[in-house]
């Protein structure tokens, strides 16, 4: 032991803490070192006091209760109600903070994906041959990155089956169906095919919106590398409608769906299209076939009464068959419709049985039953019962 | 080390130590008295571990006695060293009072020590060895305990004014 280490043994002399070897080392050093010997001699006073057991006990009492080991102290502290409450509160706070952080990160990542891949109006792709798609994808790292980012989103197969909730969101204009509604005369081309289908609703507006945007963006991204049919929009066409009955004051008021009308009742159709475009109302006459009752330009989610002048009426008990056509493009041929064409539209029309949940102030909501996302037009058959 | 060698070194150390407390010639006499006592009364003690503390205790006793005599205006200063009675090393009333006062000072001082020093001193007073203290306090090595004890001793000395006993005039 060095001199410094031996000097540290001094504290153990008065309390008789030293072992045999420690005592020998200390005393041998003291015989050779006067300073250490003097220090040892001064300790003698303390040693005399501490050799009295009662004096030791008095000092032990003065030192206070023994300190527990760290683990025991920690456990005892944790068992206190206040400590338990504090620890529980902190734990709950950490859990909530973790969840919030996780959700924030998740939402931020989704938003970044949507922002990153949402392009401007898709470029026309007519000049690009379908076979060039893989090569283009390889050449363009941006496109490749877009595709990779899109990969975790809804698979095309999952998008194939439209969900009413999602359609409702789309038709009501809650969802961003960018690119913006295109001019009817010059619809923006976009890809369809494997990506056809509405956004799959999952009950969360944000997620539906993200998926819808992702579908649109994905269509747009792929539109530059895949040859596809031109389509003006990615959403299913839909129309909300209700029947208006003219009262004695000449005012048209909504009536519940399924209302049975009496001969002579004047009826109008109030519609609100899901997309801007043109709407056409045909009425079937038993003898003359389909005739155009009303047609006009319509804006998305705006309400229109059809016909705007006059009314639908039957002077005898009958079934009044109506055909409502919503088209993104103006159909000049409807001015003089060919019976076969209208019959074809009627045969493929969606009927109220295919209606989905409608707003409270609407009688019904009709969605293109053929589930053709981006179809240029959709037809809906409505029957009014007169008794 | 043989007993004679030990006693020889002890005499040298005791003379030097006593010289710092009493006059030079008295210091020589005091050391001689200690050795006489060790020779006549404790001749059976020959181990270093016993001789050193015993000689320290006798020397302290002698010094205290000399101080008391000098305080009594030299009443016994004319007495030859050889006439001084051998001490029985039992505490007289004055020594008991001094110990009691020192214990009170100690009691006040230890209460002001930090947690670690209090725990260390408690274990020492309970008779634990440094090895046991190391395990009990979770120290990495025995040298760590030595260092803790050295610092705590110094802290306690400071709290008591720099020495275990008050400065004597």
XYZ file of C-alpha atoms in Angstrom:
556
model
C 0.000 0.000 0.000
C 1.223 3.466 -0.742
C 1.624 6.096 1.943
C -1.554 7.813 0.810
C -3.490 4.599 0.988
C -2.129 3.825 4.450
C -3.113 7.287 5.645
C -6.650 6.480 4.631
C -6.610 3.676 7.179
C -6.386 6.216 9.984
C -10.144 6.526 10.102
C -10.475 2.880 10.927
C -8.119 2.966 13.905
C -10.367 4.713 16.413
C -13.409 2.618 15.540
C -11.488 -0.692 15.485
C -12.614 -1.233 11.924
C -9.219 -2.353 10.679
C -8.470 -5.954 9.994
C -5.256 -7.656 11.046
C -3.397 -6.853 7.866
C -4.635 -3.283 7.796
C -3.551 -2.707 11.389
C -0.125 -4.138 10.746
C 0.335 -2.021 7.631
C -0.757 1.103 9.464
C 1.434 0.558 12.503
C 4.519 -0.406 10.510
C 4.114 2.748 8.497
C 3.599 4.776 11.653
C 6.847 3.534 13.146
C 8.681 4.834 10.108
C 6.690 8.024 9.594
C 6.559 10.547 12.400
C 3.733 12.475 10.829
C 1.609 9.368 10.594
C 2.569 8.400 14.137
C 1.461 11.814 15.381
C -1.820 11.477 13.545
C -2.290 8.059 15.035
C -1.573 9.407 18.502
C -4.174 12.106 18.035
C -6.725 9.465 17.106
C -6.203 7.958 20.525
C -8.557 10.486 22.103
C -11.368 9.440 19.819
C -10.546 5.802 20.316
C -10.919 6.140 24.057
C -14.384 7.605 23.665
C -15.524 5.015 21.139
C -14.383 2.109 23.256
C -17.307 2.822 25.528
C -20.316 0.876 24.123
C -22.803 3.389 25.469
C -20.956 6.182 23.698
C -21.086 4.214 20.457
C -24.790 3.670 20.898
C -25.337 7.360 21.544
C -23.549 8.221 18.322
C -25.472 5.602 16.350
C -28.698 7.144 17.580
C -27.418 10.582 16.630
C -26.667 9.334 13.127
C -30.365 8.640 12.577
C -32.057 5.613 11.074
C -30.052 3.360 8.843
C -30.253 4.101 5.143
C -31.905 1.327 3.192
C -30.357 -0.016 0.032
C -31.302 1.852 -3.129
C -33.667 -0.844 -4.389
C -35.496 -0.993 -1.074
C -35.778 2.786 -0.947
C -37.077 2.908 -4.517
C -39.632 0.207 -3.817
C -40.811 1.907 -0.636
C -41.099 5.202 -2.499
C -43.087 3.594 -5.271
C -45.510 2.105 -2.798
C -46.547 5.501 -1.519
C -49.989 6.546 -2.850
C -48.718 9.885 -4.057
C -45.816 8.246 -5.831
C -48.120 5.659 -7.346
C -50.450 8.366 -8.569
C -47.549 10.348 -9.964
C -46.031 7.327 -11.659
C -49.415 6.321 -13.070
C -50.055 9.813 -14.324
C -46.670 9.997 -15.962
C -47.168 6.588 -17.530
C -50.585 7.569 -18.876
C -49.162 10.826 -20.172
C -46.371 8.982 -21.940
C -48.822 6.548 -23.508
C -51.091 9.342 -24.729
C -48.116 11.312 -26.009
C -46.855 8.240 -27.812
C -50.210 7.622 -29.442
C -50.574 11.242 -30.474
C -47.059 11.265 -31.856
C -47.673 8.058 -33.727
C -50.901 9.317 -35.243
C -49.347 12.650 -36.102
C -46.482 10.943 -37.857
C -48.879 8.633 -39.672
C -51.071 11.463 -40.884
C -48.052 13.512 -41.865
C -46.657 10.644 -43.908
C -49.969 10.182 -45.709
C -50.262 13.862 -46.394
C -46.737 13.925 -47.762
C -47.480 11.043 -50.081
C -50.604 12.722 -51.356
C -48.861 16.051 -51.820
C -45.871 14.529 -53.438
C -47.748 12.577 -56.012
C -50.615 14.911 -56.752
C -49.747 16.290 -60.121
C -51.252 19.060 -62.092
C -53.688 18.161 -64.809
C -52.495 14.911 -66.293
C -50.659 15.232 -69.543
C -52.312 13.813 -72.607
C -51.038 10.347 -73.210
C -52.503 9.628 -76.566
C -49.084 9.827 -78.203
C -47.519 7.350 -75.833
C -47.729 3.782 -76.881
C -48.822 1.299 -74.245
C -45.710 -0.755 -74.779
C -43.558 2.191 -73.810
C -44.804 2.208 -70.273
C -42.204 -0.016 -68.626
C -39.341 1.721 -70.372
C -40.678 5.121 -69.335
C -41.002 3.979 -65.795
C -37.431 2.827 -65.781
C -36.138 6.004 -67.348
C -37.942 8.320 -65.010
C -36.821 8.091 -61.426
C -39.535 10.503 -60.419
C -42.215 8.247 -61.778
C -40.547 5.284 -60.207
C -40.469 7.019 -56.883
C -44.090 7.932 -57.231
C -44.996 4.372 -57.939
C -43.028 3.107 -55.011
C -44.684 5.597 -52.717
C -48.046 4.603 -54.029
C -47.452 0.959 -53.481
C -48.636 0.818 -49.845
C -51.900 2.487 -50.711
C -55.051 0.724 -51.772
C -54.462 -2.070 -54.181
C -56.351 -1.955 -57.447
C -58.193 -5.103 -56.524
C -59.393 -3.505 -53.327
C -60.578 -0.504 -55.259
C -62.604 -2.512 -57.702
C -65.691 -2.696 -55.542
C -67.161 0.706 -54.767
C -68.347 1.360 -51.285
C -71.479 3.433 -50.785
C -69.904 5.615 -48.160
C -67.062 6.516 -50.414
C -69.406 7.187 -53.279
C -71.445 9.344 -51.019
C -68.399 11.327 -50.070
C -67.414 11.715 -53.634
C -70.856 12.707 -54.860
C -71.395 15.222 -52.137
C -68.251 16.990 -53.065
C -66.599 16.344 -49.726
C -63.742 14.628 -51.315
C -61.128 16.225 -53.368
C -61.558 14.732 -56.785
C -58.656 16.573 -58.326
C -57.871 17.167 -61.009
C -60.547 19.821 -60.969
C -63.702 19.242 -62.906
C -62.684 19.461 -66.487
C -64.464 21.481 -69.109
C -67.047 19.262 -70.727
C -65.813 19.906 -74.218
C -62.222 19.061 -73.465
C -62.132 16.385 -70.876
C -58.754 15.638 -69.449
C -57.587 12.213 -70.440
C -56.698 9.760 -67.760
C -55.890 6.175 -67.354
C -58.417 3.559 -66.422
C -58.175 -0.147 -66.729
C -56.736 -1.808 -63.683
C -57.200 1.314 -61.676
C -60.868 1.679 -62.412
C -63.004 1.819 -59.343
C -63.916 4.229 -56.656
C -62.013 4.906 -53.550
C -62.678 2.339 -50.935
C -64.373 3.891 -47.984
C -63.193 3.005 -44.569
C -65.317 5.297 -42.515
C -62.737 7.983 -42.061
C -63.066 11.044 -44.175
C -59.410 11.802 -44.166
C -58.383 8.346 -45.126
C -61.011 8.136 -47.824
C -59.843 11.460 -49.137
C -56.257 10.308 -49.118
C -57.130 7.147 -50.923
C -59.290 8.988 -53.416
C -56.527 11.440 -54.057
C -54.087 8.628 -54.255
C -56.206 6.828 -56.816
C -56.507 9.955 -58.858
C -52.865 10.735 -58.494
C -51.929 7.216 -59.269
C -54.061 7.306 -62.358
C -52.400 10.527 -63.338
C -48.955 9.193 -62.656
C -49.573 6.086 -64.606
C -51.301 8.087 -67.302
C -47.963 9.324 -68.490
C -46.614 5.835 -68.876
C -49.615 3.841 -69.845
C -51.821 4.224 -72.839
C -55.372 4.338 -71.690
C -58.780 5.425 -72.600
C -59.605 9.059 -72.045
C -61.952 9.706 -69.180
C -62.956 13.027 -67.740
C -63.070 12.114 -64.059
C -62.305 9.385 -61.620
C -65.564 9.420 -59.677
C -68.782 7.586 -60.341
C -71.539 9.784 -61.564
C -74.383 10.114 -59.152
C -77.546 12.126 -58.785
C -79.546 12.945 -55.734
C -83.154 13.533 -56.486
C -86.486 14.071 -54.853
C -89.976 14.491 -56.155
C -91.757 17.796 -55.787
C -95.540 17.921 -55.673
C -97.400 21.043 -56.630
C -99.819 22.115 -53.907
C -102.974 24.194 -54.204
C -100.953 27.383 -54.005
C -98.893 26.396 -57.001
C -95.786 25.801 -54.900
C -93.715 22.675 -55.443
C -92.802 20.956 -52.192
C -90.797 17.783 -51.610
C -92.712 14.641 -50.867
C -91.429 11.469 -49.285
C -90.054 8.833 -51.539
C -92.632 6.190 -52.337
C -95.426 8.699 -52.394
C -98.315 7.545 -54.560
C -99.631 10.309 -56.729
C -103.133 10.812 -57.922
C -104.155 11.427 -61.411
C -103.728 15.046 -62.265
C -100.953 15.703 -59.719
C -98.248 17.952 -61.070
C -94.812 16.676 -60.248
C -91.289 17.930 -60.779
C -87.978 16.314 -60.200
C -85.409 18.100 -58.075
C -81.907 16.880 -58.795
C -78.401 17.599 -57.581
C -75.637 16.069 -59.722
C -72.355 14.870 -58.320
C -70.466 16.340 -61.237
C -70.823 19.329 -63.471
C -72.115 18.533 -66.907
C -75.412 18.196 -68.654
C -78.568 16.579 -67.467
C -81.344 15.207 -69.621
C -84.790 14.025 -68.562
C -86.712 11.690 -70.806
C -90.277 10.517 -70.344
C -91.584 7.322 -71.857
C -94.796 7.491 -73.725
C -96.520 4.238 -74.386
C -97.228 5.152 -77.927
C -94.430 7.503 -78.941
C -91.587 5.992 -76.944
C -88.990 8.207 -75.164
C -89.216 11.951 -75.499
C -86.942 14.600 -74.093
C -88.714 16.559 -71.362
C -85.889 18.741 -70.085
C -82.201 19.320 -70.602
C -79.799 21.838 -69.183
C -76.272 22.523 -68.100
C -75.727 21.712 -64.444
C -73.061 22.425 -61.913
C -71.794 20.097 -59.324
C -73.962 19.767 -56.188
C -76.364 22.469 -57.360
C -80.100 21.786 -57.241
C -82.243 21.967 -60.287
C -85.956 21.398 -60.840
C -86.872 19.395 -63.914
C -88.611 20.389 -65.949
C -87.892 24.016 -65.152
C -91.174 25.005 -66.708
C -94.298 22.925 -66.736
C -94.509 19.650 -64.871
C -94.772 15.928 -65.150
C -98.318 14.824 -65.049
C -100.629 11.925 -65.752
C -104.352 12.247 -66.070
C -104.982 8.607 -65.370
C -103.571 5.892 -63.130
C -100.375 4.834 -64.703
C -96.688 4.402 -64.202
C -94.727 7.366 -65.415
C -91.346 6.136 -66.577
C -88.568 8.699 -66.488
C -84.993 8.413 -67.619
C -82.465 10.799 -66.133
C -79.161 11.078 -67.953
C -76.196 12.864 -66.419
C -73.430 13.447 -68.914
C -70.115 15.138 -68.553
C -70.378 16.165 -72.184
C -73.131 17.839 -74.018
C -75.158 15.299 -75.996
C -76.493 17.159 -79.018
C -77.935 13.939 -80.349
C -80.464 13.931 -77.510
C -82.326 16.783 -79.138
C -83.647 14.265 -81.638
C -83.096 11.030 -79.865
C -83.132 7.749 -81.637
C -85.468 5.363 -79.897
C -82.902 2.594 -79.968
C -80.296 4.767 -78.321
C -82.572 5.815 -75.507
C -83.792 2.280 -75.052
C -80.199 1.198 -74.708
C -79.622 3.880 -72.105
C -82.776 2.859 -70.267
C -81.844 -0.776 -70.258
C -78.548 0.022 -68.611
C -79.929 2.643 -66.324
C -79.685 2.455 -62.598
C -82.976 2.254 -60.818
C -83.915 3.550 -57.398
C -83.330 0.100 -56.054
C -79.685 0.806 -56.525
C -79.976 4.016 -54.611
C -77.792 4.574 -51.700
C -78.358 6.613 -48.596
C -79.401 10.101 -49.496
C -79.393 13.335 -47.562
C -82.419 13.924 -45.407
C -83.948 16.471 -47.732
C -83.615 14.264 -50.775
C -85.814 11.411 -51.707
C -83.102 9.165 -53.034
C -79.600 9.026 -54.265
C -78.689 7.305 -57.458
C -75.244 6.123 -58.327
C -74.110 4.706 -61.601
C -74.775 1.053 -60.939
C -72.238 -0.068 -63.500
C -69.485 1.206 -61.306
C -67.646 2.761 -64.140
C -65.399 5.298 -62.634
C -64.838 8.097 -65.025
C -67.674 7.111 -67.320
C -68.733 9.987 -69.552
C -72.379 9.626 -68.664
C -74.762 7.693 -66.473
C -78.475 7.080 -66.751
C -81.002 6.541 -64.020
C -84.522 5.218 -64.300
C -87.243 6.699 -62.099
C -90.822 5.519 -61.978
C -93.694 7.585 -60.638
C -96.819 5.754 -59.639
C -100.164 7.411 -60.387
C -103.393 5.869 -59.026
C 10.086 -7.197 13.729
C 11.430 -8.043 17.129
C 10.025 -6.490 20.295
C 13.219 -4.583 21.078
C 13.288 -3.112 17.624
C 9.684 -2.105 17.971
C 10.302 -0.484 21.344
C 13.311 1.350 19.993
C 11.313 2.861 17.172
C 8.439 3.561 19.524
C 10.659 5.532 21.848
C 11.896 7.659 18.990
C 8.359 8.405 17.817
C 7.013 9.064 21.289
C 9.776 11.515 22.098
C 9.076 13.447 18.896
C 5.347 13.409 19.503
C 5.627 14.424 23.152
C 8.057 17.200 22.272
C 5.291 18.937 20.382
C 3.175 18.926 23.543
C 5.619 19.315 26.409
C 9.141 20.608 26.943
C 12.008 18.737 25.323
C 13.574 17.136 28.416
C 10.180 16.194 29.755
C 9.405 14.562 26.434
C 12.457 12.347 26.850
C 11.393 11.431 30.357
C 7.860 10.770 29.191
C 9.018 8.367 26.509
C 11.198 6.629 29.042
C 8.252 6.223 31.390
C 6.222 4.644 28.618
C 8.935 2.134 27.855
C 9.390 1.306 31.547
C 5.727 0.662 31.869
C 5.701 -1.533 28.748
C 8.674 -3.407 30.158
C 7.427 -3.898 33.694
C 3.705 -4.240 33.354
C 3.203 -5.326 29.738
C 6.307 -7.433 29.131
C 4.132 -10.200 27.733
C 2.951 -7.943 24.885
C 5.288 -8.326 21.971
C 3.198 -8.001 18.816
C 3.341 -4.819 16.845
C -0.441 -4.659 16.520
C -0.703 -4.532 20.306
C 2.400 -2.614 21.289
C 1.701 0.456 19.201
C -1.829 1.165 20.463
C -0.792 0.358 23.992
C 2.188 2.720 23.877
C -0.003 5.432 22.345
C -2.499 5.064 25.123
C 0.157 5.238 27.835
C 1.808 8.233 26.217
C -1.501 10.055 25.995
C -2.185 9.305 29.629
C 1.212 10.613 30.664
C 0.810 13.802 28.696
C -2.602 14.462 30.181
C -1.220 13.882 33.657
C 1.633 16.246 33.058
C -0.727 18.909 31.848
C -2.906 18.590 34.888
C 0.135 18.829 37.151
C 1.386 21.915 35.429
C -2.074 23.409 35.735
C -1.783 22.914 39.467
C 1.090 25.422 39.451
C 3.890 22.981 39.407
C 2.929 21.204 42.562
C 4.529 18.021 41.451
C 7.184 19.372 39.154
C 9.878 18.859 41.783
C 9.151 15.171 41.986
C 11.573 12.872 40.248
C 10.289 10.965 37.300
C 11.221 7.779 38.999
C 8.892 8.636 41.846
C 5.858 8.943 39.683
C 3.433 6.151 40.316
C 2.622 3.773 37.525
C -0.767 4.536 36.057
C -3.486 1.936 36.024
C -4.871 3.466 32.851
C -8.286 3.733 34.398
C -10.127 6.955 33.798
C -10.141 9.456 36.574
C -13.063 11.867 37.033
C -11.353 14.570 35.001
C -10.827 12.209 32.115
C -14.424 11.085 32.296
C -15.609 14.662 32.075
C -13.367 15.289 29.103
C -14.716 12.200 27.376
C -18.279 13.269 28.052
C -17.670 16.706 26.590
C -16.008 15.180 23.583
C -18.920 12.799 23.074
C -21.350 15.700 23.086
C -19.315 17.500 20.465
C -19.121 14.352 18.432
C -22.861 13.799 18.660
C -23.541 17.264 17.324
C -20.980 16.912 14.567
C -22.034 13.515 13.203
C -25.592 14.752 12.811
C -24.323 17.254 10.253
C -22.599 14.695 8.069
C -23.940 13.719 4.700
C -25.942 10.563 4.082
C -23.004 8.512 2.890
C -20.732 9.545 5.748
C -23.432 8.885 8.306
C -24.045 5.448 6.867
C -20.336 4.715 6.767
C -19.783 5.856 10.345
C -22.801 3.904 11.526
C -21.444 0.715 10.038
C -18.047 1.385 11.568
C -19.569 1.955 14.977
C -21.513 -1.277 14.580
C -18.162 -3.047 14.307
C -18.242 -3.816 10.581
C -14.924 -4.199 8.801
C -14.068 -2.230 5.670
C -14.727 -5.342 3.585
C -18.199 -5.716 5.024
C -18.852 -2.026 4.558
C -17.849 -2.336 0.930
C -20.457 -5.026 0.339
C -23.104 -3.271 2.370
C -22.679 0.056 0.582
C -22.133 -1.443 -2.840
C -18.694 0.095 -3.381
C -16.753 -1.191 -6.374
C -13.531 -1.716 -4.417
C -12.134 -1.542 -0.906
C -10.058 1.464 -1.914
C -13.272 3.309 -2.651
C -14.370 2.704 0.922
C -10.976 3.867 2.219
C -11.364 7.059 0.225
C -14.909 7.630 1.447
C -13.791 7.075 5.029
C -10.832 9.391 4.662
C -13.037 12.193 3.374
C -15.695 11.595 5.984
C -13.110 11.650 8.755
C -11.763 14.920 7.461
C -15.289 16.316 7.235
C -15.987 15.263 10.811
C -12.726 16.784 11.991
C -13.643 20.053 10.313
C -17.052 20.018 11.955
C -15.310 19.579 15.325
C -12.972 22.484 14.803
C -9.979 20.661 13.337
C -9.299 18.176 16.160
C -11.018 15.603 18.299
C -10.117 17.452 21.424
C -10.404 21.195 21.939
C -7.154 23.134 21.791
C -5.537 23.215 25.201
C -3.691 26.284 26.332
